Amino acid sequence: MNHIQLDITKATSFLNEGAVKAYESKVKAAQKSLENATCPGNDFLGWLHLPSSITPAFLDEVQTVADILREKCEVIVVAGIGGSYLGARAVIEALGNSFAWLVNDKHNPAIVFAGNNIGEDYLFELSDYLKDKRFGVINISKSGTTTETALAFRLLKKQCEAQLGKDEARQVIVAITDAKRGAARAAADKEGYKTFVIPDNVGGRFSVLTPVGLLPIACAGFDIQALVAGATDMEKLTGPEVPFEQNIAAQYAAVRNALYADKGKKIEIMVNYQPKLHFIAEWWKQLYGESEGKEHKGIFPASCDFTTDLHSMGQWIQEGERSIFETVISVEKPARELLFPNDEENLDGLNFLAGKRVDEVNKMAELGTLLAHVDGGVPNIRISVPELNAYYIGQLIYFFEIGCGISGNLLGVNPFNQPGVETYKKNMFALLDKPGYEVESKAIKERLK
Ligand code: PA5
């Protein structure tokens, strides 16, 4: 099997000679501390050997539940936020038809997402869309208490019960949550929903290869065995015994930290040339942003969809402050073939492209942009994916996860916690007079007077 490749030559040319090699011993130490569980956040390392520990029996169990939902539902609503949402959406969009929501597909239910915002219009419009549909719900929350998800789930549960009756609703609601704690667990046990457990030692943003990601992905009709096989192969390819020069995750972690620490490149822009990869970048932003952005440190993870954003952010990237570098995900072979037609009148002057694949034009846009941005002072890291299938997406997921684990260690932070996320919640609960927040409520209202 082929695998994804990393090219850092257009980034190392911006660094002093030997700058990446200088990270070798630190990267080795970081990998050792992950393996030996001596690193900060060592109670959240369940993701490290997760792919190779997933059994065929477990995948069968997930697939069986997915098949029931697929049979019973026209629409499946996946309720979750952050790590309980982005991985599933990223994989489903990367592998799916770009116009999936318009395709009248008798074989695959539509997968829609909720619980990731508190937009009243969004929730109203979702409810309206669902009102004449047979729909099921996958409620995903590790803590089981996240407001955005709990709020959406209450609305969805009531609607599902109203449309199907309580007994039938029970057959199409699945909860993915903690084994014991949280309101989602309590509700699932009381109602008798099918449940899957999110392991204690796997944090939200590292949970896409648990049922959090696997169940929605299987519901969408994609091959979770191949996804896990890809991740498992990448686990081997990036293990601590793999030599530094050959370990693409080690190289990625080293080069981005060198750009940050040595050259002041504080922003990494994840770039794709396939609109389907938009949510892969959203997932990656959460993975790296929530893992590294702490103690007033960390590369800011941004993303752009090219060529679309070349007509908006392209100017900034070419000529703005030189504090950025780009990481491009390039897909070698599109799944479909579309040849550009000849036109006798050639009014648009595009006959020079006649007979070429659209992807050839895209690839030349990519190469032209790479050269332009490097000439403009933007270091470039390139990740090449042979094709967009479940196997390679599995590789990409594990590559980014292990790269993040190593990179956060190099930065000297605990990559597996997110203490900063609590601050807005505390204020919101105080402002909403949540019981238990009386002191904070009084203080915040004083402050706003
Ligand atoms: O990565 C994380 O831990 C977070 O982004 C969580 O996934 C997110 O806050 C949702 O939490 P929960 O699954 O508890 O609802």
PDB file of N, CA, C and O in Angstrom, residues 6 82-83 85-91 204-206 208 249 252-253 256-257 265-272 277-293 298-305 324-329 381 383 396-405 407 415:
ATOM      1  N   LEU A   6       5.232  13.549   2.772  1.00  0.00           N
ATOM      2  CA  LEU A   6       5.465  14.908   3.288  1.00  0.00           C
ATOM      3  C   LEU A   6       6.684  15.490   2.584  1.00  0.00           C
ATOM      4  O   LEU A   6       7.720  14.837   2.491  1.00  0.00           O
ATOM      5  N   GLY A  82     -17.222  20.527  18.794  1.00  0.00           N
ATOM      6  CA  GLY A  82     -15.774  20.364  18.966  1.00  0.00           C
ATOM      7  C   GLY A  82     -15.341  18.970  18.554  1.00  0.00           C
ATOM      8  O   GLY A  82     -15.701  18.471  17.480  1.00  0.00           O
ATOM      9  N   GLY A  83     -14.631  18.308  19.440  1.00  0.00           N
ATOM     10  CA  GLY A  83     -14.148  16.966  19.143  1.00  0.00           C
ATOM     11  C   GLY A  83     -15.265  15.948  19.009  1.00  0.00           C
ATOM     12  O   GLY A  83     -15.061  14.859  18.469  1.00  0.00           O
ATOM     13  N   TYR A  85     -17.735  16.334  17.137  1.00  0.00           N
ATOM     14  CA  TYR A  85     -18.440  16.701  15.904  1.00  0.00           C
ATOM     15  C   TYR A  85     -17.526  16.777  14.684  1.00  0.00           C
ATOM     16  O   TYR A  85     -17.807  16.201  13.631  1.00  0.00           O
ATOM     17  N   LEU A  86     -16.381  17.462  14.856  1.00  0.00           N
ATOM     18  CA  LEU A  86     -15.607  17.859  13.673  1.00  0.00           C
ATOM     19  C   LEU A  86     -15.003  16.688  12.906  1.00  0.00           C
ATOM     20  O   LEU A  86     -14.927  16.713  11.675  1.00  0.00           O
ATOM     21  N   GLY A  87     -14.564  15.656  13.626  1.00  0.00           N
ATOM     22  CA  GLY A  87     -13.923  14.527  12.949  1.00  0.00           C
ATOM     23  C   GLY A  87     -14.903  13.821  12.028  1.00  0.00           C
ATOM     24  O   GLY A  87     -14.586  13.520  10.871  1.00  0.00           O
ATOM     25  N   ALA A  88     -16.099  13.550  12.539  1.00  0.00           N
ATOM     26  CA  ALA A  88     -17.107  12.865  11.720  1.00  0.00           C
ATOM     27  C   ALA A  88     -17.444  13.704  10.495  1.00  0.00           C
ATOM     28  O   ALA A  88     -17.463  13.206   9.367  1.00  0.00           O
ATOM     29  N   ARG A  89     -17.655  14.989  10.709  1.00  0.00           N
ATOM     30  CA  ARG A  89     -18.020  15.832   9.571  1.00  0.00           C
ATOM     31  C   ARG A  89     -16.880  15.908   8.552  1.00  0.00           C
ATOM     32  O   ARG A  89     -17.108  15.883   7.339  1.00  0.00           O
ATOM     33  N   ALA A  90     -15.651  16.001   9.069  1.00  0.00           N
ATOM     34  CA  ALA A  90     -14.490  16.100   8.179  1.00  0.00           C
ATOM     35  C   ALA A  90     -14.407  14.874   7.267  1.00  0.00           C
ATOM     36  O   ALA A  90     -14.221  14.996   6.050  1.00  0.00           O
ATOM     37  N   VAL A  91     -14.563  13.690   7.844  1.00  0.00           N
ATOM     38  CA  VAL A  91     -14.424  12.464   7.047  1.00  0.00           C
ATOM     39  C   VAL A  91     -15.608  12.316   6.088  1.00  0.00           C
ATOM     40  O   VAL A  91     -15.448  12.000   4.908  1.00  0.00           O
ATOM     41  N   GLY A 204     -11.673  14.650  23.507  1.00  0.00           N
ATOM     42  CA  GLY A 204     -12.613  14.881  22.404  1.00  0.00           C
ATOM     43  C   GLY A 204     -11.945  15.010  21.057  1.00  0.00           C
ATOM     44  O   GLY A 204     -12.312  14.328  20.096  1.00  0.00           O
ATOM     45  N   ARG A 205     -10.940  15.879  20.968  1.00  0.00           N
ATOM     46  CA  ARG A 205     -10.362  16.160  19.645  1.00  0.00           C
ATOM     47  C   ARG A 205      -9.504  15.018  19.110  1.00  0.00           C
ATOM     48  O   ARG A 205      -9.059  15.069  17.966  1.00  0.00           O
ATOM     49  N   PHE A 206      -9.244  14.014  19.941  1.00  0.00           N
ATOM     50  CA  PHE A 206      -8.504  12.831  19.484  1.00  0.00           C
ATOM     51  C   PHE A 206      -9.443  11.621  19.334  1.00  0.00           C
ATOM     52  O   PHE A 206      -8.983  10.494  19.298  1.00  0.00           O
ATOM     53  N   VAL A 208     -11.868  10.815  16.967  1.00  0.00           N
ATOM     54  CA  VAL A 208     -12.560  10.477  15.712  1.00  0.00           C
ATOM     55  C   VAL A 208     -12.533   8.978  15.411  1.00  0.00           C
ATOM     56  O   VAL A 208     -13.441   8.449  14.768  1.00  0.00           O
ATOM     57  N   ALA A 249       5.611  12.301  10.644  1.00  0.00           N
ATOM     58  CA  ALA A 249       4.994  13.079  11.732  1.00  0.00           C
ATOM     59  C   ALA A 249       6.070  13.806  12.541  1.00  0.00           C
ATOM     60  O   ALA A 249       5.889  14.967  12.949  1.00  0.00           O
ATOM     61  N   TYR A 252       7.208  16.719  10.439  1.00  0.00           N
ATOM     62  CA  TYR A 252       6.193  17.792  10.437  1.00  0.00           C
ATOM     63  C   TYR A 252       6.254  18.580  11.753  1.00  0.00           C
ATOM     64  O   TYR A 252       6.290  19.812  11.751  1.00  0.00           O
ATOM     65  N   ALA A 253       6.294  17.839  12.865  1.00  0.00           N
ATOM     66  CA  ALA A 253       6.350  18.513  14.175  1.00  0.00           C
ATOM     67  C   ALA A 253       7.617  19.364  14.277  1.00  0.00           C
ATOM     68  O   ALA A 253       7.578  20.513  14.742  1.00  0.00           O
ATOM     69  N   ARG A 256       7.580  22.599  11.805  1.00  0.00           N
ATOM     70  CA  ARG A 256       6.661  23.687  12.195  1.00  0.00           C
ATOM     71  C   ARG A 256       7.155  24.362  13.478  1.00  0.00           C
ATOM     72  O   ARG A 256       7.055  25.594  13.623  1.00  0.00           O
ATOM     73  N   ASN A 257       7.760  23.608  14.373  1.00  0.00           N
ATOM     74  CA  ASN A 257       8.302  24.237  15.579  1.00  0.00           C
ATOM     75  C   ASN A 257       9.543  25.072  15.261  1.00  0.00           C
ATOM     76  O   ASN A 257       9.763  26.127  15.862  1.00  0.00           O
ATOM     77  N   LYS A 265       7.439  32.431  12.660  1.00  0.00           N
ATOM     78  CA  LYS A 265       6.245  32.131  11.841  1.00  0.00           C
ATOM     79  C   LYS A 265       5.152  31.656  12.786  1.00  0.00           C
ATOM     80  O   LYS A 265       5.127  30.500  13.204  1.00  0.00           O
ATOM     81  N   LYS A 266       4.262  32.555  13.099  1.00  0.00           N
ATOM     82  CA  LYS A 266       3.303  32.301  14.185  1.00  0.00           C
ATOM     83  C   LYS A 266       1.954  31.768  13.695  1.00  0.00           C
ATOM     84  O   LYS A 266       1.089  31.431  14.495  1.00  0.00           O
ATOM     85  N   ILE A 267       1.781  31.768  12.385  1.00  0.00           N
ATOM     86  CA  ILE A 267       0.481  31.330  11.835  1.00  0.00           C
ATOM     87  C   ILE A 267       0.720  30.235  10.794  1.00  0.00           C
ATOM     88  O   ILE A 267       1.546  30.417   9.883  1.00  0.00           O
ATOM     89  N   GLU A 268       0.019  29.129  10.959  1.00  0.00           N
ATOM     90  CA  GLU A 268       0.082  28.055   9.961  1.00  0.00           C
ATOM     91  C   GLU A 268      -1.254  28.018   9.232  1.00  0.00           C
ATOM     92  O   GLU A 268      -2.309  27.894   9.865  1.00  0.00           O
ATOM     93  N   ILE A 269      -1.189  28.148   7.921  1.00  0.00           N
ATOM     94  CA  ILE A 269      -2.428  28.100   7.137  1.00  0.00           C
ATOM     95  C   ILE A 269      -2.533  26.730   6.481  1.00  0.00           C
ATOM     96  O   ILE A 269      -1.684  26.350   5.674  1.00  0.00           O
ATOM     97  N   MET A 270      -3.553  25.988   6.842  1.00  0.00           N
ATOM     98  CA  MET A 270      -3.811  24.687   6.219  1.00  0.00           C
ATOM     99  C   MET A 270      -4.586  24.940   4.933  1.00  0.00           C
ATOM    100  O   MET A 270      -5.669  25.532   4.953  1.00  0.00           O
ATOM    101  N   VAL A 271      -4.007  24.506   3.840  1.00  0.00           N
ATOM    102  CA  VAL A 271      -4.561  24.831   2.521  1.00  0.00           C
ATOM    103  C   VAL A 271      -5.005  23.555   1.821  1.00  0.00           C
ATOM    104  O   VAL A 271      -4.334  22.532   1.901  1.00  0.00           O
ATOM    105  N   ASN A 272      -6.135  23.635   1.148  1.00  0.00           N
ATOM    106  CA  ASN A 272      -6.526  22.510   0.290  1.00  0.00           C
ATOM    107  C   ASN A 272      -6.902  23.051  -1.080  1.00  0.00           C
ATOM    108  O   ASN A 272      -7.180  24.237  -1.231  1.00  0.00           O
ATOM    109  N   LEU A 277     -12.293  19.087   1.291  1.00  0.00           N
ATOM    110  CA  LEU A 277     -11.381  19.006   2.439  1.00  0.00           C
ATOM    111  C   LEU A 277     -11.563  20.160   3.417  1.00  0.00           C
ATOM    112  O   LEU A 277     -10.805  20.279   4.377  1.00  0.00           O
ATOM    113  N   HIS A 278     -12.572  20.993   3.170  1.00  0.00           N
ATOM    114  CA  HIS A 278     -12.786  22.150   4.052  1.00  0.00           C
ATOM    115  C   HIS A 278     -12.855  21.728   5.522  1.00  0.00           C
ATOM    116  O   HIS A 278     -12.225  22.320   6.392  1.00  0.00           O
ATOM    117  N   PHE A 279     -13.624  20.679   5.798  1.00  0.00           N
ATOM    118  CA  PHE A 279     -13.805  20.297   7.204  1.00  0.00           C
ATOM    119  C   PHE A 279     -12.630  19.481   7.764  1.00  0.00           C
ATOM    120  O   PHE A 279     -12.487  19.385   8.977  1.00  0.00           O
ATOM    121  N   ILE A 280     -11.795  18.943   6.892  1.00  0.00           N
ATOM    122  CA  ILE A 280     -10.550  18.341   7.397  1.00  0.00           C
ATOM    123  C   ILE A 280      -9.734  19.468   8.037  1.00  0.00           C
ATOM    124  O   ILE A 280      -9.159  19.308   9.123  1.00  0.00           O
ATOM    125  N   ALA A 281      -9.722  20.611   7.398  1.00  0.00           N
ATOM    126  CA  ALA A 281      -8.986  21.756   7.958  1.00  0.00           C
ATOM    127  C   ALA A 281      -9.646  22.263   9.241  1.00  0.00           C
ATOM    128  O   ALA A 281      -8.957  22.655  10.189  1.00  0.00           O
ATOM    129  N   GLU A 282     -10.985  22.227   9.281  1.00  0.00           N
ATOM    130  CA  GLU A 282     -11.676  22.658  10.509  1.00  0.00           C
ATOM    131  C   GLU A 282     -11.318  21.719  11.666  1.00  0.00           C
ATOM    132  O   GLU A 282     -11.077  22.156  12.793  1.00  0.00           O
ATOM    133  N   TRP A 283     -11.298  20.421  11.380  1.00  0.00           N
ATOM    134  CA  TRP A 283     -10.918  19.422  12.401  1.00  0.00           C
ATOM    135  C   TRP A 283      -9.473  19.647  12.844  1.00  0.00           C
ATOM    136  O   TRP A 283      -9.162  19.633  14.042  1.00  0.00           O
ATOM    137  N   TRP A 284      -8.588  19.865  11.867  1.00  0.00           N
ATOM    138  CA  TRP A 284      -7.171  20.080  12.168  1.00  0.00           C
ATOM    139  C   TRP A 284      -6.993  21.345  13.023  1.00  0.00           C
ATOM    140  O   TRP A 284      -6.190  21.361  13.960  1.00  0.00           O
ATOM    141  N   LYS A 285      -7.769  22.391  12.701  1.00  0.00           N
ATOM    142  CA  LYS A 285      -7.646  23.648  13.477  1.00  0.00           C
ATOM    143  C   LYS A 285      -7.973  23.393  14.939  1.00  0.00           C
ATOM    144  O   LYS A 285      -7.314  23.885  15.844  1.00  0.00           O
ATOM    145  N   GLN A 286      -9.039  22.612  15.166  1.00  0.00           N
ATOM    146  CA  GLN A 286      -9.380  22.317  16.572  1.00  0.00           C
ATOM    147  C   GLN A 286      -8.289  21.490  17.222  1.00  0.00           C
ATOM    148  O   GLN A 286      -7.864  21.757  18.345  1.00  0.00           O
ATOM    149  N   LEU A 287      -7.819  20.469  16.486  1.00  0.00           N
ATOM    150  CA  LEU A 287      -6.810  19.566  17.048  1.00  0.00           C
ATOM    151  C   LEU A 287      -5.574  20.357  17.490  1.00  0.00           C
ATOM    152  O   LEU A 287      -5.105  20.225  18.628  1.00  0.00           O
ATOM    153  N   TYR A 288      -5.080  21.192  16.604  1.00  0.00           N
ATOM    154  CA  TYR A 288      -3.837  21.913  16.919  1.00  0.00           C
ATOM    155  C   TYR A 288      -4.102  23.150  17.782  1.00  0.00           C
ATOM    156  O   TYR A 288      -3.306  23.462  18.666  1.00  0.00           O
ATOM    157  N   GLY A 289      -5.197  23.835  17.528  1.00  0.00           N
ATOM    158  CA  GLY A 289      -5.476  25.062  18.290  1.00  0.00           C
ATOM    159  C   GLY A 289      -5.730  24.782  19.759  1.00  0.00           C
ATOM    160  O   GLY A 289      -5.147  25.421  20.646  1.00  0.00           O
ATOM    161  N   GLU A 290      -6.588  23.794  20.011  1.00  0.00           N
ATOM    162  CA  GLU A 290      -6.950  23.497  21.393  1.00  0.00           C
ATOM    163  C   GLU A 290      -5.800  22.774  22.107  1.00  0.00           C
ATOM    164  O   GLU A 290      -5.684  22.829  23.330  1.00  0.00           O
ATOM    165  N   SER A 291      -4.956  22.114  21.342  1.00  0.00           N
ATOM    166  CA  SER A 291      -3.852  21.371  21.960  1.00  0.00           C
ATOM    167  C   SER A 291      -2.664  22.285  22.275  1.00  0.00           C
ATOM    168  O   SER A 291      -2.005  22.116  23.302  1.00  0.00           O
ATOM    169  N   GLU A 292      -2.395  23.242  21.393  1.00  0.00           N
ATOM    170  CA  GLU A 292      -1.149  24.013  21.547  1.00  0.00           C
ATOM    171  C   GLU A 292      -1.341  25.430  22.083  1.00  0.00           C
ATOM    172  O   GLU A 292      -0.391  26.000  22.638  1.00  0.00           O
ATOM    173  N   GLY A 293      -2.516  25.989  21.887  1.00  0.00           N
ATOM    174  CA  GLY A 293      -2.693  27.404  22.254  1.00  0.00           C
ATOM    175  C   GLY A 293      -2.885  27.590  23.746  1.00  0.00           C
ATOM    176  O   GLY A 293      -4.012  27.684  24.229  1.00  0.00           O
ATOM    177  N   GLY A 298       2.013  29.129  21.137  1.00  0.00           N
ATOM    178  CA  GLY A 298       1.337  28.271  20.150  1.00  0.00           C
ATOM    179  C   GLY A 298       1.173  28.914  18.793  1.00  0.00           C
ATOM    180  O   GLY A 298       0.865  30.108  18.689  1.00  0.00           O
ATOM    181  N   ILE A 299       1.362  28.105  17.761  1.00  0.00           N
ATOM    182  CA  ILE A 299       1.125  28.541  16.380  1.00  0.00           C
ATOM    183  C   ILE A 299      -0.380  28.701  16.203  1.00  0.00           C
ATOM    184  O   ILE A 299      -1.146  27.821  16.611  1.00  0.00           O
ATOM    185  N   PHE A 300      -0.819  29.801  15.581  1.00  0.00           N
ATOM    186  CA  PHE A 300      -2.259  29.974  15.333  1.00  0.00           C
ATOM    187  C   PHE A 300      -2.639  29.172  14.095  1.00  0.00           C
ATOM    188  O   PHE A 300      -2.113  29.413  13.012  1.00  0.00           O
ATOM    189  N   PRO A 301      -3.555  28.189  14.238  1.00  0.00           N
ATOM    190  CA  PRO A 301      -3.930  27.398  13.065  1.00  0.00           C
ATOM    191  C   PRO A 301      -5.061  28.062  12.287  1.00  0.00           C
ATOM    192  O   PRO A 301      -6.151  28.278  12.814  1.00  0.00           O
ATOM    193  N   ALA A 302      -4.763  28.382  11.038  1.00  0.00           N
ATOM    194  CA  ALA A 302      -5.774  29.000  10.168  1.00  0.00           C
ATOM    195  C   ALA A 302      -5.977  28.076   8.969  1.00  0.00           C
ATOM    196  O   ALA A 302      -5.262  27.088   8.819  1.00  0.00           O
ATOM    197  N   SER A 303      -6.954  28.393   8.129  1.00  0.00           N
ATOM    198  CA  SER A 303      -7.118  27.544   6.939  1.00  0.00           C
ATOM    199  C   SER A 303      -7.660  28.344   5.771  1.00  0.00           C
ATOM    200  O   SER A 303      -8.327  29.368   5.952  1.00  0.00           O
ATOM    201  N   CYS A 304      -7.358  27.879   4.586  1.00  0.00           N
ATOM    202  CA  CYS A 304      -7.889  28.481   3.357  1.00  0.00           C
ATOM    203  C   CYS A 304      -8.261  27.374   2.385  1.00  0.00           C
ATOM    204  O   CYS A 304      -7.602  26.335   2.333  1.00  0.00           O
ATOM    205  N   ASP A 305      -9.336  27.623   1.635  1.00  0.00           N
ATOM    206  CA  ASP A 305      -9.726  26.725   0.545  1.00  0.00           C
ATOM    207  C   ASP A 305      -9.260  27.386  -0.756  1.00  0.00           C
ATOM    208  O   ASP A 305      -9.760  28.461  -1.115  1.00  0.00           O
ATOM    209  N   ILE A 324       3.651  33.994   8.458  1.00  0.00           N
ATOM    210  CA  ILE A 324       2.861  32.800   8.135  1.00  0.00           C
ATOM    211  C   ILE A 324       3.697  31.724   7.435  1.00  0.00           C
ATOM    212  O   ILE A 324       4.727  32.011   6.836  1.00  0.00           O
ATOM    213  N   PHE A 325       3.207  30.489   7.546  1.00  0.00           N
ATOM    214  CA  PHE A 325       3.653  29.435   6.628  1.00  0.00           C
ATOM    215  C   PHE A 325       2.430  28.627   6.224  1.00  0.00           C
ATOM    216  O   PHE A 325       1.385  28.704   6.874  1.00  0.00           O
ATOM    217  N   GLU A 326       2.592  27.920   5.121  1.00  0.00           N
ATOM    218  CA  GLU A 326       1.448  27.160   4.597  1.00  0.00           C
ATOM    219  C   GLU A 326       1.721  25.665   4.667  1.00  0.00           C
ATOM    220  O   GLU A 326       2.846  25.228   4.432  1.00  0.00           O
ATOM    221  N   THR A 327       0.683  24.911   4.954  1.00  0.00           N
ATOM    222  CA  THR A 327       0.745  23.456   4.827  1.00  0.00           C
ATOM    223  C   THR A 327      -0.352  23.058   3.852  1.00  0.00           C
ATOM    224  O   THR A 327      -1.537  23.309   4.109  1.00  0.00           O
ATOM    225  N   VAL A 328       0.063  22.518   2.725  1.00  0.00           N
ATOM    226  CA  VAL A 328      -0.887  22.205   1.660  1.00  0.00           C
ATOM    227  C   VAL A 328      -1.208  20.716   1.659  1.00  0.00           C
ATOM    228  O   VAL A 328      -0.306  19.882   1.682  1.00  0.00           O
ATOM    229  N   ILE A 329      -2.497  20.408   1.662  1.00  0.00           N
ATOM    230  CA  ILE A 329      -2.904  19.008   1.446  1.00  0.00           C
ATOM    231  C   ILE A 329      -3.241  18.870  -0.036  1.00  0.00           C
ATOM    232  O   ILE A 329      -4.183  19.511  -0.531  1.00  0.00           O
ATOM    233  N   ILE A 381       4.903  23.647   3.397  1.00  0.00           N
ATOM    234  CA  ILE A 381       4.966  22.214   3.720  1.00  0.00           C
ATOM    235  C   ILE A 381       3.906  21.551   2.851  1.00  0.00           C
ATOM    236  O   ILE A 381       2.793  22.075   2.731  1.00  0.00           O
ATOM    237  N   ILE A 383       1.702  18.083   1.985  1.00  0.00           N
ATOM    238  CA  ILE A 383       1.277  16.713   2.321  1.00  0.00           C
ATOM    239  C   ILE A 383       0.555  16.169   1.104  1.00  0.00           C
ATOM    240  O   ILE A 383      -0.439  16.757   0.655  1.00  0.00           O
ATOM    241  N   LEU A 396      -4.229  10.089   7.194  1.00  0.00           N
ATOM    242  CA  LEU A 396      -4.097  11.538   7.442  1.00  0.00           C
ATOM    243  C   LEU A 396      -4.487  11.877   8.884  1.00  0.00           C
ATOM    244  O   LEU A 396      -3.824  12.678   9.558  1.00  0.00           O
ATOM    245  N   ILE A 397      -5.561  11.241   9.352  1.00  0.00           N
ATOM    246  CA  ILE A 397      -6.026  11.503  10.723  1.00  0.00           C
ATOM    247  C   ILE A 397      -4.931  11.148  11.731  1.00  0.00           C
ATOM    248  O   ILE A 397      -4.567  11.951  12.588  1.00  0.00           O
ATOM    249  N   TYR A 398      -4.389   9.953  11.608  1.00  0.00           N
ATOM    250  CA  TYR A 398      -3.381   9.560  12.610  1.00  0.00           C
ATOM    251  C   TYR A 398      -2.108  10.387  12.455  1.00  0.00           C
ATOM    252  O   TYR A 398      -1.485  10.773  13.457  1.00  0.00           O
ATOM    253  N   PHE A 399      -1.745  10.703  11.227  1.00  0.00           N
ATOM    254  CA  PHE A 399      -0.560  11.549  10.996  1.00  0.00           C
ATOM    255  C   PHE A 399      -0.701  12.875  11.757  1.00  0.00           C
ATOM    256  O   PHE A 399       0.219  13.318  12.458  1.00  0.00           O
ATOM    257  N   PHE A 400      -1.872  13.502  11.636  1.00  0.00           N
ATOM    258  CA  PHE A 400      -2.057  14.785  12.324  1.00  0.00           C
ATOM    259  C   PHE A 400      -2.126  14.601  13.841  1.00  0.00           C
ATOM    260  O   PHE A 400      -1.649  15.452  14.590  1.00  0.00           O
ATOM    261  N   GLU A 401      -2.722  13.512  14.289  1.00  0.00           N
ATOM    262  CA  GLU A 401      -2.815  13.296  15.742  1.00  0.00           C
ATOM    263  C   GLU A 401      -1.435  13.113  16.361  1.00  0.00           C
ATOM    264  O   GLU A 401      -1.090  13.780  17.347  1.00  0.00           O
ATOM    265  N   ILE A 402      -0.644  12.221  15.798  1.00  0.00           N
ATOM    266  CA  ILE A 402       0.679  11.979  16.392  1.00  0.00           C
ATOM    267  C   ILE A 402       1.576  13.215  16.194  1.00  0.00           C
ATOM    268  O   ILE A 402       2.343  13.585  17.096  1.00  0.00           O
ATOM    269  N   GLY A 403       1.411  13.876  15.050  1.00  0.00           N
ATOM    270  CA  GLY A 403       2.169  15.123  14.832  1.00  0.00           C
ATOM    271  C   GLY A 403       1.834  16.139  15.905  1.00  0.00           C
ATOM    272  O   GLY A 403       2.716  16.855  16.419  1.00  0.00           O
ATOM    273  N   CYS A 404       0.584  16.187  16.299  1.00  0.00           N
ATOM    274  CA  CYS A 404       0.130  17.133  17.323  1.00  0.00           C
ATOM    275  C   CYS A 404       0.676  16.753  18.703  1.00  0.00           C
ATOM    276  O   CYS A 404       1.144  17.616  19.456  1.00  0.00           O
ATOM    277  N   GLY A 405       0.618  15.455  19.006  1.00  0.00           N
ATOM    278  CA  GLY A 405       1.142  14.990  20.297  1.00  0.00           C
ATOM    279  C   GLY A 405       2.614  15.355  20.443  1.00  0.00           C
ATOM    280  O   GLY A 405       3.059  15.841  21.491  1.00  0.00           O
ATOM    281  N   SER A 407       4.310  17.640  18.634  1.00  0.00           N
ATOM    282  CA  SER A 407       4.503  19.090  18.515  1.00  0.00           C
ATOM    283  C   SER A 407       4.180  19.827  19.821  1.00  0.00           C
ATOM    284  O   SER A 407       4.927  20.723  20.242  1.00  0.00           O
ATOM    285  N   PRO A 415      -0.634  19.092  25.697  1.00  0.00           N
ATOM    286  CA  PRO A 415      -1.509  19.187  24.519  1.00  0.00           C
ATOM    287  C   PRO A 415      -2.889  18.578  24.734  1.00  0.00           C
ATOM    288  O   PRO A 415      -3.736  18.656  23.852  1.00  0.00           O
TER     289      PRO A 415
END
